[in-house]
Every structure is written in structure tokens, then in C-alpha cells.
Short mmCIF file of C-alpha atoms in Angstrom, two decimals:
data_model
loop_
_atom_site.label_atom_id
_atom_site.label_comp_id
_atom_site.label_asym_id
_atom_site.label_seq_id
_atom_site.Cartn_x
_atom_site.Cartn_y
_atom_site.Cartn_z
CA UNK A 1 -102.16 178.97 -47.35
CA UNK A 2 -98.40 179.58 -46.60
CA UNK A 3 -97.18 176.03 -44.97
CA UNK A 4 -95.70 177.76 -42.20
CA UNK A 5 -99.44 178.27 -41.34
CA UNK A 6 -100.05 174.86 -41.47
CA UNK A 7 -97.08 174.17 -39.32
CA UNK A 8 -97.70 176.31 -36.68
CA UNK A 9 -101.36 174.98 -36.61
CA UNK A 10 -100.44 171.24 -36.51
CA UNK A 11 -97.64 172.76 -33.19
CA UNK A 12 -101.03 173.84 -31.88
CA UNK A 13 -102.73 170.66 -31.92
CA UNK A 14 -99.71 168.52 -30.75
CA UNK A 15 -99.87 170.57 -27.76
CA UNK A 16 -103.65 170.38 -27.56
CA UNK A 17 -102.93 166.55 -27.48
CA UNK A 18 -100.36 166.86 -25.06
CA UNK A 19 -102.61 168.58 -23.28
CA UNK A 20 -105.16 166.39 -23.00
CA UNK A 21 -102.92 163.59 -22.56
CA UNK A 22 -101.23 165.14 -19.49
CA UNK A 23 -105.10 165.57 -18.01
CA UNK A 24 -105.93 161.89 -18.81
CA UNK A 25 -102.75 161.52 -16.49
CA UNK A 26 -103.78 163.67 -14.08
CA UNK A 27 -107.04 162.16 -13.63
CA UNK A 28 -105.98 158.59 -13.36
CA UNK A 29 -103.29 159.33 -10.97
CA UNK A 30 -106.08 161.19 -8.53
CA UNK A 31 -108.13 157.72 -9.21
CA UNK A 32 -105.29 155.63 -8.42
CA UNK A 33 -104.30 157.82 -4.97
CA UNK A 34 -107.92 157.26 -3.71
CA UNK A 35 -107.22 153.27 -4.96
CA UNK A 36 -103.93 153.03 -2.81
CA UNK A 37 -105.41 155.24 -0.05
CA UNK A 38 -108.12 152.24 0.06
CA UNK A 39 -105.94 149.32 0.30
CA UNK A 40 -103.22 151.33 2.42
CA UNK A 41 -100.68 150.88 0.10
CA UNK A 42 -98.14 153.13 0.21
CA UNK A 43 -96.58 154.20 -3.26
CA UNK A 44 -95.30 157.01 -5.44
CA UNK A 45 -97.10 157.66 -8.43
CA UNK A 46 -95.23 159.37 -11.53
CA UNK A 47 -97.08 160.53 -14.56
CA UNK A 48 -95.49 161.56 -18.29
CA UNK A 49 -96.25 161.19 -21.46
CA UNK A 50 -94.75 159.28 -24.23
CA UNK A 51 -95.38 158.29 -27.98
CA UNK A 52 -99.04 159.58 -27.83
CA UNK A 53 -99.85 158.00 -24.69
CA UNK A 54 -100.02 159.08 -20.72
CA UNK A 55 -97.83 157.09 -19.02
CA UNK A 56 -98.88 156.39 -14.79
CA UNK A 57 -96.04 154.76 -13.09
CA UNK A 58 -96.39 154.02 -9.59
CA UNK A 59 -93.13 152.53 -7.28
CA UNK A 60 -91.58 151.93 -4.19
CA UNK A 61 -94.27 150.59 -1.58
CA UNK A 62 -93.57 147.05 -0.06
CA UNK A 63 -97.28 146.08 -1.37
CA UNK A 64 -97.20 147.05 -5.04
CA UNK A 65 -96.49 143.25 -6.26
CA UNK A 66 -99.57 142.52 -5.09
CA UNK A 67 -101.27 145.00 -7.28
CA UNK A 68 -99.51 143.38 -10.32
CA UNK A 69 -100.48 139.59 -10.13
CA UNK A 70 -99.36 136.86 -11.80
CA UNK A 71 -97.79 137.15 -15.11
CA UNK A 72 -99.38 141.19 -15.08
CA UNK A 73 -103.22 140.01 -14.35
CA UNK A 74 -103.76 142.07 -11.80
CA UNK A 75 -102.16 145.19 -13.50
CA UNK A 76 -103.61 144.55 -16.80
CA UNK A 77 -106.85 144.83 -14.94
CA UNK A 78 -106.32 147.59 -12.92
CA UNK A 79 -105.42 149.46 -16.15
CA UNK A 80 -108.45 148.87 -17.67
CA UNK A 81 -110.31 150.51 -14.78
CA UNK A 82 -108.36 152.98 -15.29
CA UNK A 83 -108.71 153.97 -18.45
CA UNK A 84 -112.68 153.46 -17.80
CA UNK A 85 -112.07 155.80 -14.89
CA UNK A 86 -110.46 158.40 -17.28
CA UNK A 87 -113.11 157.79 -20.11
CA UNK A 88 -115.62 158.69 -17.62
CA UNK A 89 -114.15 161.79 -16.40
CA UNK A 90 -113.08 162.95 -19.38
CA UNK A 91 -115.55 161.65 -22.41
CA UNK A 92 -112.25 160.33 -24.54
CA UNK A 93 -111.32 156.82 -24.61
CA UNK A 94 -107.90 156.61 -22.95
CA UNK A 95 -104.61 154.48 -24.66
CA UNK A 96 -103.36 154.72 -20.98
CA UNK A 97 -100.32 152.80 -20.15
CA UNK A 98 -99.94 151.66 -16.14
CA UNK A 99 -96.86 150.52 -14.95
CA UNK A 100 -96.61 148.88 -11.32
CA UNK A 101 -93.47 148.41 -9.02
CA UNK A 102 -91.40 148.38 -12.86
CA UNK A 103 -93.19 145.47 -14.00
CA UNK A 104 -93.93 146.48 -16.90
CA UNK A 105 -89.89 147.69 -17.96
CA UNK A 106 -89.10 144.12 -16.76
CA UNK A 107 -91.34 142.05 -18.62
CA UNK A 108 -90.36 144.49 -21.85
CA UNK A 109 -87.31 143.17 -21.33
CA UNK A 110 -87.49 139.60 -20.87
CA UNK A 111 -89.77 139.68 -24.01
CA UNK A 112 -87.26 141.49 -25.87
CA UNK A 113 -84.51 139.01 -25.24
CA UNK A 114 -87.23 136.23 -26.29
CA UNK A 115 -87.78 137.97 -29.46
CA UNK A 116 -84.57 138.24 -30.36
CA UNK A 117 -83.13 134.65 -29.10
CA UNK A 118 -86.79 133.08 -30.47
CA UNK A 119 -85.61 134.73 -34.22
CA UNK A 120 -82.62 133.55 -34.31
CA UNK A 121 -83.63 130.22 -33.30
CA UNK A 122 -85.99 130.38 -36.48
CA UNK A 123 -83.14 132.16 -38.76
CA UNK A 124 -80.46 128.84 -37.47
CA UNK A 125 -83.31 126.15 -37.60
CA UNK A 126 -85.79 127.14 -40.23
CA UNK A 127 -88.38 126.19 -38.61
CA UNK A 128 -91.06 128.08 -36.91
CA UNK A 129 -91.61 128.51 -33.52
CA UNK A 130 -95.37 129.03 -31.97
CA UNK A 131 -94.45 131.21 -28.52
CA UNK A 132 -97.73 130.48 -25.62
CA UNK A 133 -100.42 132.53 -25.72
CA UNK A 134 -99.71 136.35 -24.83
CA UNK A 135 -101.71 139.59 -23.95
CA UNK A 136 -101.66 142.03 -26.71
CA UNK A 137 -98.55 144.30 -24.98
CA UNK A 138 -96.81 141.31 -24.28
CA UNK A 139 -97.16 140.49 -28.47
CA UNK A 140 -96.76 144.02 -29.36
CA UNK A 141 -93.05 143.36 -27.50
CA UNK A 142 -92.16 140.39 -29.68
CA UNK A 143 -92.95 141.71 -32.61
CA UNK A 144 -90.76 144.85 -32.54
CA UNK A 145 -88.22 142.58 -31.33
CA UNK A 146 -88.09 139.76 -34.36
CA UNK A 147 -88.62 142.57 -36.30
CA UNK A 148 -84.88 143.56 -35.51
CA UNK A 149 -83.77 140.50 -36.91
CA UNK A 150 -83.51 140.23 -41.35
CA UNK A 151 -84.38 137.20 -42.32
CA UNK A 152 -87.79 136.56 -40.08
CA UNK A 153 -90.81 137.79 -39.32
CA UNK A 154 -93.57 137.46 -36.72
CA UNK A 155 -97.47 137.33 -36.82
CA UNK A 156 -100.24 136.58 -33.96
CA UNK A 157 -102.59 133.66 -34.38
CA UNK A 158 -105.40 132.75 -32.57
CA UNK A 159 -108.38 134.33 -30.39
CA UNK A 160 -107.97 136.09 -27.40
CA UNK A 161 -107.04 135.19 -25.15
CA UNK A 162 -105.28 132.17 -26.60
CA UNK A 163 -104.15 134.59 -29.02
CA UNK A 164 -99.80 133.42 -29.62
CA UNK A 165 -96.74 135.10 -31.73
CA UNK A 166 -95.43 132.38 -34.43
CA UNK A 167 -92.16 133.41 -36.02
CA UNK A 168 -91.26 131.70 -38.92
CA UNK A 169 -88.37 132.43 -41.21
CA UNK A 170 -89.12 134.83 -44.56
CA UNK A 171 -89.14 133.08 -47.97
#
């Protein structure tokens, strides 16, 4: 088989995935509507897709805080009923990423800059440093951030949802 064959079939399925990923989108958008309708929340929802995911954003009502908790509890769950609610609808287990009021662009960047100034607090000190416990996107954050850094590295410990980042300095 020629590979331009084999190209133009893998173009197929990336927009096959795309496809479906802009549906998954779709569907949890209508299933957060009906949720905001509910609680009389006004808010703009924006859907797109990025690195293999569908990405729901939803901004600019006065009562979207509310809908993200403390430290992300409230979003982190309302994400995973979304995702169930996308599952259902669609019969594929959704990698869904929700994003409330900007929260989520925020706290990426506040972990970013602890990353960064946490590795090279470990690259000056030698010593490493055990950050508090984290949800899994918060780790995933850290990680590509002391990963930036030569010199250190970064690995989660623990059980969730105790579960930390410890950077330590490389041999």
C-alpha cells in the first residue's frame, strides 16, 4: 500500500475523532444549559477542542464562582457529571475538560509558577520538597512545569486523594 494511502486514511480518522470530540462537546454543553437554566445562572458557554480533548468553557455570569468551589471541588465534580452525562449519551467514555469563570487558566498558572519556583528551590537547596496533596490536573501542572527545569525532576506519591508531587534534585 502506497503511504500516501495510509496518510490520507489516518486524515480520515483524525477528523472522525474530531468529530466525535466536537459531539462530546456538543452534548455536554446542552447538559450544562439545562444545569444553569436550573440554578438560574446566567453564563456563556464556549466549546473547542484541544490536544485530543473537548474543551467546555463557560464565563461571565455573576454566579459562576459558586459553581467552582473551593480550591476547584465543585468544578471537579461537576465535570465528572459531565463526562457521565456524555458517556451516557454517547456510549464513549469522555476525557472532557470543564473550565468555570477561568478557573481553571488561573490555577494553571499559579501551579506553573509553583513548579518552576518549587524546582529551583530543589536545584539551590538540594533537598526535596513534598508539595500538599493535589488532584490529578493540579499534579499533571507541576510536573510539566519542573520538567522545564534540568537538573530536577518530579514524581507523585501517595493515594488519592492524599496523593502529593515531591521534587527532588536528579543524581
Amino acid at each position: 500500500m502506497p503511504k500516501s494511502d495510509g496518510a490520507a486514511e489516518g486524515g480520515r480518522g483524525a477528523v472522525v475523532a474530531e468529530d466525535q470530540l466536537v459531539r462530546e462537546g456538543d452534548i455536554a454543553g446542552d447538559y450544562l444549559e439545562r444545569l444553569l437554566d436550573v440554578l438560574d445562572y446566567d453564563g456563556d458557554i464556549d466549546l473547542d477542542v484541544e490536544a485530543g480533548r473537548a474543551i467546555v468553557s463557560i464565563d461571565g455570569g455573576e454566579d459562576l464562582e459558586k459553581l467552582v468551589g473551593d480550591r476547584g471541588s465543585v468544578l471537579e465534580a461537576l465535570q465528572e457529571l459531565t463526562r457521565l452525562a456524555v458517556q451516557q449519551a454517547s456510549g464513549n467514555r469522555s476525557r472532557l475538560m470543564l473550565d468555570i469563570a477561568g478557573w481553571r487558566q488561573s490555577r494553571r498558572d499559579e501551579l506553573t509558577e509553583l513548579g518552576i519556583r518549587t524546582g529551583r528551590e530543589v536545584l539551590d537547596g538540594g533537598k526535596p520538597v513534598r508539595l500538599r496533596p493535589m488532584t490529578p490536573f493540579e499534579r499533571k501542572v507541576v510536573h510539566d512545569a519542573v520538567a522545564r527545569i534540568k537538573g530536577v525532576s518530579s514524581e507523585s506519591e501517595g493515594e488519592e486523594p492524599r496523593r502529593q508531587v515531591v521534587v527532588f534534585r536528579n543524581p
